[in-house]
PDB file of C-alpha atoms in Angstrom:
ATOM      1  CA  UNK A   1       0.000   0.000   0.000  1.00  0.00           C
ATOM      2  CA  UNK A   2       2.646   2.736   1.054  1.00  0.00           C
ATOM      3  CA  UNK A   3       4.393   1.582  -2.243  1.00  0.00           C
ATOM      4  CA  UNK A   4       1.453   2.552  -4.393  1.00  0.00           C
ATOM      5  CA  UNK A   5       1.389   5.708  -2.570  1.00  0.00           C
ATOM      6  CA  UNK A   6       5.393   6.720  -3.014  1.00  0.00           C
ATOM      7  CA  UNK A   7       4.630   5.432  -6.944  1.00  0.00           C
ATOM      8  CA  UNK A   8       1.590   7.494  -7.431  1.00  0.00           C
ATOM      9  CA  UNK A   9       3.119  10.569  -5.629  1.00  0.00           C
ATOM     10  CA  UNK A  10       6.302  10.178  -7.844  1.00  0.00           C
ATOM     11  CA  UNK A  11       3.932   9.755 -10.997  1.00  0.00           C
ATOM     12  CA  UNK A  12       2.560  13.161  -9.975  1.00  0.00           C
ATOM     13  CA  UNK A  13       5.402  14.517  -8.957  1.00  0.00           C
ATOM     14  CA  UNK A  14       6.985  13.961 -12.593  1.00  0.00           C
ATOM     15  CA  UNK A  15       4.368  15.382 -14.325  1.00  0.00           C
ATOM     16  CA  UNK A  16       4.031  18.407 -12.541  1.00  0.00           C
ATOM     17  CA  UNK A  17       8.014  19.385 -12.715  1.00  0.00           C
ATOM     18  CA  UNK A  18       7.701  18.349 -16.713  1.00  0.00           C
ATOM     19  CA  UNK A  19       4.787  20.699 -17.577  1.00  0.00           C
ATOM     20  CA  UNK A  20       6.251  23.504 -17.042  1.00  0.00           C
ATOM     21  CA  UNK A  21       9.080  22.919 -19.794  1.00  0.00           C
ATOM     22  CA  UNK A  22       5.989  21.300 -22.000  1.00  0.00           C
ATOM     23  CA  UNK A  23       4.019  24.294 -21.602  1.00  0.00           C
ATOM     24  CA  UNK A  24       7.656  26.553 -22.403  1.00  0.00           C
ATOM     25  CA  UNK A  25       8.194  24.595 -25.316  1.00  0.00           C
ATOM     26  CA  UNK A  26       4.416  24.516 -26.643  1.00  0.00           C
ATOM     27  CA  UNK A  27       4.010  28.611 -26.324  1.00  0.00           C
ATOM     28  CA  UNK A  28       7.882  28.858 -27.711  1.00  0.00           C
ATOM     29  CA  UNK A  29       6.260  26.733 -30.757  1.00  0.00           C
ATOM     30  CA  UNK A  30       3.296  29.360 -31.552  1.00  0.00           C
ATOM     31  CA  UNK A  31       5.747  32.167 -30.529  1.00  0.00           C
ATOM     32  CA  UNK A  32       7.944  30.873 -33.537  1.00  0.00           C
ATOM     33  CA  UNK A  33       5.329  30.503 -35.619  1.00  0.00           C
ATOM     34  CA  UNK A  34       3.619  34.079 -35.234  1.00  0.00           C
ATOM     35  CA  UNK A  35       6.910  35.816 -36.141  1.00  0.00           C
ATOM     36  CA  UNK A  36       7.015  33.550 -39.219  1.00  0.00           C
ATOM     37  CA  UNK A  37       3.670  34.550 -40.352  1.00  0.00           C
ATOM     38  CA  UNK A  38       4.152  38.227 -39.514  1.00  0.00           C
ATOM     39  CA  UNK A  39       7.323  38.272 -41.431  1.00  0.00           C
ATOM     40  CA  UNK A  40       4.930  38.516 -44.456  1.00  0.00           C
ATOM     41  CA  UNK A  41       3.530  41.961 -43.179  1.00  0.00           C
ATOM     42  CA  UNK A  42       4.387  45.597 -43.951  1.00  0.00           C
ATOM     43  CA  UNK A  43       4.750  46.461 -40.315  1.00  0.00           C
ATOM     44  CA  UNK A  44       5.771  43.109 -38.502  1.00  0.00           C
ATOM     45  CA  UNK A  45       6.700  44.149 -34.940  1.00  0.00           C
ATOM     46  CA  UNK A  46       2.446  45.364 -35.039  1.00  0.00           C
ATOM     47  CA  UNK A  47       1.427  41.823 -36.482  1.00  0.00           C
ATOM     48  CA  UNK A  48       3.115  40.313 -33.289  1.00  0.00           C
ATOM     49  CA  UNK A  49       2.022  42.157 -30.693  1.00  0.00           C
ATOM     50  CA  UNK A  50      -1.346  42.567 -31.512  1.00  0.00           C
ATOM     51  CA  UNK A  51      -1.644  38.983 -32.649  1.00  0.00           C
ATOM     52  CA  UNK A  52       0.472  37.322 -29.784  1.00  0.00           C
ATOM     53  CA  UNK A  53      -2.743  37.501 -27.438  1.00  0.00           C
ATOM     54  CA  UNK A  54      -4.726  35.067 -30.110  1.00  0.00           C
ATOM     55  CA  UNK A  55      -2.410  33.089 -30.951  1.00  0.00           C
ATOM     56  CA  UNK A  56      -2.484  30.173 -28.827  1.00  0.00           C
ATOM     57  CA  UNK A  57      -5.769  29.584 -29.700  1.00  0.00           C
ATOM     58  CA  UNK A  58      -5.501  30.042 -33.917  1.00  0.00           C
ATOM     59  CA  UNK A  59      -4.628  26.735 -35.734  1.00  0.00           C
ATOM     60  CA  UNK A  60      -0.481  26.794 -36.795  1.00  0.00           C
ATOM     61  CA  UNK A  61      -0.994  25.791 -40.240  1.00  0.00           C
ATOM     62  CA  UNK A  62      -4.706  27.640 -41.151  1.00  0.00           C
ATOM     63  CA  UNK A  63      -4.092  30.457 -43.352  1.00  0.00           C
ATOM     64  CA  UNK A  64      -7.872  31.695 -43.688  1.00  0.00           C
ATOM     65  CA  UNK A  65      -7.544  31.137 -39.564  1.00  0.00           C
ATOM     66  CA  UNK A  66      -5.006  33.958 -39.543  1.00  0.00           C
ATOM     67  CA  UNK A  67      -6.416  35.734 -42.014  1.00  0.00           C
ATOM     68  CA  UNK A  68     -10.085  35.782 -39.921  1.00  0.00           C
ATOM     69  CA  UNK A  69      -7.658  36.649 -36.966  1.00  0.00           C
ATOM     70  CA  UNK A  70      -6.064  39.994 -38.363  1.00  0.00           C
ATOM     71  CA  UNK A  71      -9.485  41.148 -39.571  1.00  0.00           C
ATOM     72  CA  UNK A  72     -10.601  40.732 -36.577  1.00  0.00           C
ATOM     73  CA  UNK A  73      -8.185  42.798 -34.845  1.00  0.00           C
ATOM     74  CA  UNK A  74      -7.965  45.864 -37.287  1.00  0.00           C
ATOM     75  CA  UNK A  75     -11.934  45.763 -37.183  1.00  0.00           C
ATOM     76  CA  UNK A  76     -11.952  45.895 -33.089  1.00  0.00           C
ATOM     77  CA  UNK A  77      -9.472  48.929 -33.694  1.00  0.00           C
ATOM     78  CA  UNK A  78     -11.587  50.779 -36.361  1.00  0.00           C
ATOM     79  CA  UNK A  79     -14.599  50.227 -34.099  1.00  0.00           C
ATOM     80  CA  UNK A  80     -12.839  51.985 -31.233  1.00  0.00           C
ATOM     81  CA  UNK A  81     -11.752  54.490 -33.319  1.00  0.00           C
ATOM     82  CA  UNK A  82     -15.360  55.317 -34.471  1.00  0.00           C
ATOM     83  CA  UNK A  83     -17.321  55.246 -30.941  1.00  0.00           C
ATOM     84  CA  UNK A  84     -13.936  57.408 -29.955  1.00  0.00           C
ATOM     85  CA  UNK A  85     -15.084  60.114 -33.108  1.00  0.00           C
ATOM     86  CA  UNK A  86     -18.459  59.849 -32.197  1.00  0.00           C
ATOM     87  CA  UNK A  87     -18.412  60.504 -28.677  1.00  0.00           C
ATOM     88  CA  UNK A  88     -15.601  62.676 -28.821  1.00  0.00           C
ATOM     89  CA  UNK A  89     -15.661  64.885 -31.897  1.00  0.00           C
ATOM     90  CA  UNK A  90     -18.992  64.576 -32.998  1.00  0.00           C
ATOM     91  CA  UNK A  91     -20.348  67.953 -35.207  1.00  0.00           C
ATOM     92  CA  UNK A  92     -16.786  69.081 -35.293  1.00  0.00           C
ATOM     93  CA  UNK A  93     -15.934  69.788 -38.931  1.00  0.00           C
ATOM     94  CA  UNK A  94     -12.397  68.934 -38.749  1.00  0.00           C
ATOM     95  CA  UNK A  95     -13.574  65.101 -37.680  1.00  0.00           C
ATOM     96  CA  UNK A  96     -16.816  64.777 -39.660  1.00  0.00           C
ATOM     97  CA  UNK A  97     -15.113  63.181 -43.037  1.00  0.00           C
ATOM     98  CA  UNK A  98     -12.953  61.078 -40.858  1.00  0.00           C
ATOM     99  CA  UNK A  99     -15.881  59.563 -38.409  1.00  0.00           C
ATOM    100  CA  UNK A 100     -17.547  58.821 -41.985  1.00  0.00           C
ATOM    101  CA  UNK A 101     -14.596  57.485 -43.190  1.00  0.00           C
ATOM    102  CA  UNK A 102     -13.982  55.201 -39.886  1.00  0.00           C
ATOM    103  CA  UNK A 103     -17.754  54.142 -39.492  1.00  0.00           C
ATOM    104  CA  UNK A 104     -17.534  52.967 -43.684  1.00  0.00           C
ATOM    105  CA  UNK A 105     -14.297  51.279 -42.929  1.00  0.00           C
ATOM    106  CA  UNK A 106     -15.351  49.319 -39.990  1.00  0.00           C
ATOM    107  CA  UNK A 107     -18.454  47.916 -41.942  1.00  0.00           C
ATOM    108  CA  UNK A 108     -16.381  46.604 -44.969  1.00  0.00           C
ATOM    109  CA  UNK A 109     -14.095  44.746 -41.803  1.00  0.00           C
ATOM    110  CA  UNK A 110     -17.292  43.063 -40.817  1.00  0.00           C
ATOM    111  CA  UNK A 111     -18.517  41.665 -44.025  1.00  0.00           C
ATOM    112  CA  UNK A 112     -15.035  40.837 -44.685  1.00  0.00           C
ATOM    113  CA  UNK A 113     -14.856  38.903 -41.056  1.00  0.00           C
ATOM    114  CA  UNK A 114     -18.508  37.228 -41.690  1.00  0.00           C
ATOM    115  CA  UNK A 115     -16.981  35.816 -45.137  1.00  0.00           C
ATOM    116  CA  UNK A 116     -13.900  34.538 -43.531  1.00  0.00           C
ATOM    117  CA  UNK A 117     -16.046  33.118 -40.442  1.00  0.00           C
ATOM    118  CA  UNK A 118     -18.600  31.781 -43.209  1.00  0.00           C
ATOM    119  CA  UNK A 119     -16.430  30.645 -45.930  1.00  0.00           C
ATOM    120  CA  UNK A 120     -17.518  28.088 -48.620  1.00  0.00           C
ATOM    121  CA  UNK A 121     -14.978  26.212 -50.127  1.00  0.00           C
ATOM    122  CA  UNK A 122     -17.445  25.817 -53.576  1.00  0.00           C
ATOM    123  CA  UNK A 123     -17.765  29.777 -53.602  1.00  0.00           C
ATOM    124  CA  UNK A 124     -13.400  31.027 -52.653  1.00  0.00           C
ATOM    125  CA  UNK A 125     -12.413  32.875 -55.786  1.00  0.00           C
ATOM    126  CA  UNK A 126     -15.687  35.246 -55.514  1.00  0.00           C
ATOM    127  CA  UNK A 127     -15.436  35.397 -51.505  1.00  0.00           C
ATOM    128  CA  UNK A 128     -11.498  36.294 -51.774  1.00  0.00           C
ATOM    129  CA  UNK A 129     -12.465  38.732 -54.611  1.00  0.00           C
ATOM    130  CA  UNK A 130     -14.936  40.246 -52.293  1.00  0.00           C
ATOM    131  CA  UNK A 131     -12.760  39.854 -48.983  1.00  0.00           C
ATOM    132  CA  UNK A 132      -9.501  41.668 -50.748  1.00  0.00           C
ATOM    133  CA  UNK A 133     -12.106  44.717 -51.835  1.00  0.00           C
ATOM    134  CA  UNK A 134     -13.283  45.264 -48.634  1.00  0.00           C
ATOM    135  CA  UNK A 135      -9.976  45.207 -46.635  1.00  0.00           C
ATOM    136  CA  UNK A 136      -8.492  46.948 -49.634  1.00  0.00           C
ATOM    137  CA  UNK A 137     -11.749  49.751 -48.936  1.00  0.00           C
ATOM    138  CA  UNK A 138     -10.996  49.857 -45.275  1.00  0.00           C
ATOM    139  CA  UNK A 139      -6.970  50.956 -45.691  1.00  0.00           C
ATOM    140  CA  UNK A 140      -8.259  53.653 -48.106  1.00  0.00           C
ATOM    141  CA  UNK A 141     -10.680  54.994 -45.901  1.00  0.00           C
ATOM    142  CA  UNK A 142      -8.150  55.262 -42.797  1.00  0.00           C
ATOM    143  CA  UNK A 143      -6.001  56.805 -45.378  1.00  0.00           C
ATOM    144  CA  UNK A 144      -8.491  59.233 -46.273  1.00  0.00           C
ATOM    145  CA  UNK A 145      -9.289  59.919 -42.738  1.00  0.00           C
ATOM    146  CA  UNK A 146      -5.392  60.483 -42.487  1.00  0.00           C
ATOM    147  CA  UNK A 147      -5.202  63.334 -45.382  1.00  0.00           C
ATOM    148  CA  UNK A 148      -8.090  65.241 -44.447  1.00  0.00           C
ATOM    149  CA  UNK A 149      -6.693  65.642 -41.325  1.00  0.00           C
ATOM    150  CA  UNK A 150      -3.846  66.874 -42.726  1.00  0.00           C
ATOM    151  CA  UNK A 151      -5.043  70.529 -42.889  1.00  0.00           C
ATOM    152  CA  UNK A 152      -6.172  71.050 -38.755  1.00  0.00           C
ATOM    153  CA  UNK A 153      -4.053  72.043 -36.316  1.00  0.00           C
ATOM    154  CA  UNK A 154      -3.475  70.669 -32.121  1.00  0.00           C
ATOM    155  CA  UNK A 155      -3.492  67.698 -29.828  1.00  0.00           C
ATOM    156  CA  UNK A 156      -6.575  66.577 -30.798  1.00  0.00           C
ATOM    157  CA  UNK A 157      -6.155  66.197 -34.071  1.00  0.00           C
ATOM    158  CA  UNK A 158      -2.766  64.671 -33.751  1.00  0.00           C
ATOM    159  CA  UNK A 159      -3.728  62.051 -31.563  1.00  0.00           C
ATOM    160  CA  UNK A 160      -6.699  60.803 -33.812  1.00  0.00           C
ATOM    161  CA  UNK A 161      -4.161  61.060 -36.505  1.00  0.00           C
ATOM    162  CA  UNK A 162      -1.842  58.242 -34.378  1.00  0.00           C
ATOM    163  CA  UNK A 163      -5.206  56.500 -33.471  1.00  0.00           C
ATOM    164  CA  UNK A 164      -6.131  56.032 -37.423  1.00  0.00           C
ATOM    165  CA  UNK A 165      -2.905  55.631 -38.549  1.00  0.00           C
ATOM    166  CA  UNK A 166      -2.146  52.237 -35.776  1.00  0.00           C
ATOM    167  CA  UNK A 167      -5.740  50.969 -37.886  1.00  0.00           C
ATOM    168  CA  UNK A 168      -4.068  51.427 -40.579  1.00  0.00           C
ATOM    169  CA  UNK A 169      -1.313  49.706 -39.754  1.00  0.00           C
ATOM    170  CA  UNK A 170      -3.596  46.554 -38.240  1.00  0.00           C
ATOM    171  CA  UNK A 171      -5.573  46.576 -41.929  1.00  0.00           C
ATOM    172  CA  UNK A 172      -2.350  46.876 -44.304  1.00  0.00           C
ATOM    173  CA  UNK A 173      -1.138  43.578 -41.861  1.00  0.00           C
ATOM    174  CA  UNK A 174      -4.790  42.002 -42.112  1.00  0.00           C
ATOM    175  CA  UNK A 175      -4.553  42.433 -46.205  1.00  0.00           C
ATOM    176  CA  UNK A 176      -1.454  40.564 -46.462  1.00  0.00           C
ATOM    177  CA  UNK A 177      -3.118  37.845 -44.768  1.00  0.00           C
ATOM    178  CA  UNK A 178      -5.832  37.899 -46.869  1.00  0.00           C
ATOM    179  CA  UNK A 179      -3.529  37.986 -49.773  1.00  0.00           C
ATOM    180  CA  UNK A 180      -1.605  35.444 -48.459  1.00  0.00           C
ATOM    181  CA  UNK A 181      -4.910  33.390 -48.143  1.00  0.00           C
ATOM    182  CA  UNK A 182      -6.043  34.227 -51.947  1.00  0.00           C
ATOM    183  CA  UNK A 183      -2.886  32.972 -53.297  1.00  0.00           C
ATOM    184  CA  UNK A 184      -2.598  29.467 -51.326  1.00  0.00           C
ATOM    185  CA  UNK A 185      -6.422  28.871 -52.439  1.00  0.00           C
ATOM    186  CA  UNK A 186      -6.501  27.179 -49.564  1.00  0.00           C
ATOM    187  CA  UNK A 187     -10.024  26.993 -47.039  1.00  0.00           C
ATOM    188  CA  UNK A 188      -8.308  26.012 -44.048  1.00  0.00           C
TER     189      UNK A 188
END
């Protein structure tokens, strides 16, 4: 009996002083991996931090995963932006274009996200044609955003400017995903 007991507690023991080096070696593994698919992206150092937090949970080898992933994140950004504009800036004419602009942008992200969530393997040259338009829309509108801007003055409008230009960022890394996805043809 106390043999069982000294076997079962050193059968515990074991596993407990192994996981941690599993669990090292497992998040080293996606850690690896993220950098390799971010090395792919205009502005890499973005694509890992703001991916990092996901990535655990997003399938290694799934490019339409990642690609559903980074739309997700520049569309959670342009959102913020937008309810920022709104209850911020609202009726100011230096902001109205860009709150336009931001709102626009943030529904192309979502019908882009609902075909990547939704995708039909029978239907992938027309949903990639549509996906690449919309993400495509969304950068130009931040841009837009971006260049009206470009003629006020203060703060304000410099920190929206850093705001819009971060979504931008997000979106330009979330289109080279998609783009990535288009050209594997791949619904994984």
């Amino acid at each position: 009996m106390a043999s069982n007991s000294i076997i079962s507690f050193l059968l515990i023991s074991s596993l407990l002083v192994s996981f941690p080096s599993f669990h090292a070696r497992n998040t080293s593994d996606y850690h690896f991996y993220l950098r390799r698919a971010c090395n792919d992206t205009p502005h890499r150092n973005l694509c890992t931090r703001s991916l990092a937090p996901f990535s655990r949970n997003t399938p290694m080898g799934s490019p339409r995963e990642w690609a559903h992933l980074a739309v997700m994140v520049a569309m959670s950004e342009y959102r913020r932006i937008s309810i920022y504009l709104v209850k911020k800036h609202q009726g100011s004419p230096a902001f109205t274009d860009c709150t336009e602009c931001m709102r626009d942008a943030t529904v192309q992200l979502q019908s882009s996200e609902y075909e990547l969530k939704n995708f039909d393997r029978t239907k992938f040259e027309l949903q990639m044609n549509d996906i690449e338009t919309w993400v495509s829309a969304a950068l130009t509108d931040a841009n837009t955003c971006i260049d009206g801007l470009m003629y006020y003055k203060g703060d304000q409008v410099g920190a929206v400017k850093h705001r819009v230009l971060k979504a931008a960022h997000l979106c330009s890394n979330a289109l080279a995903f998609v783009n990535k996805l288009a050209s594997s043809k791949s619904t994984n």
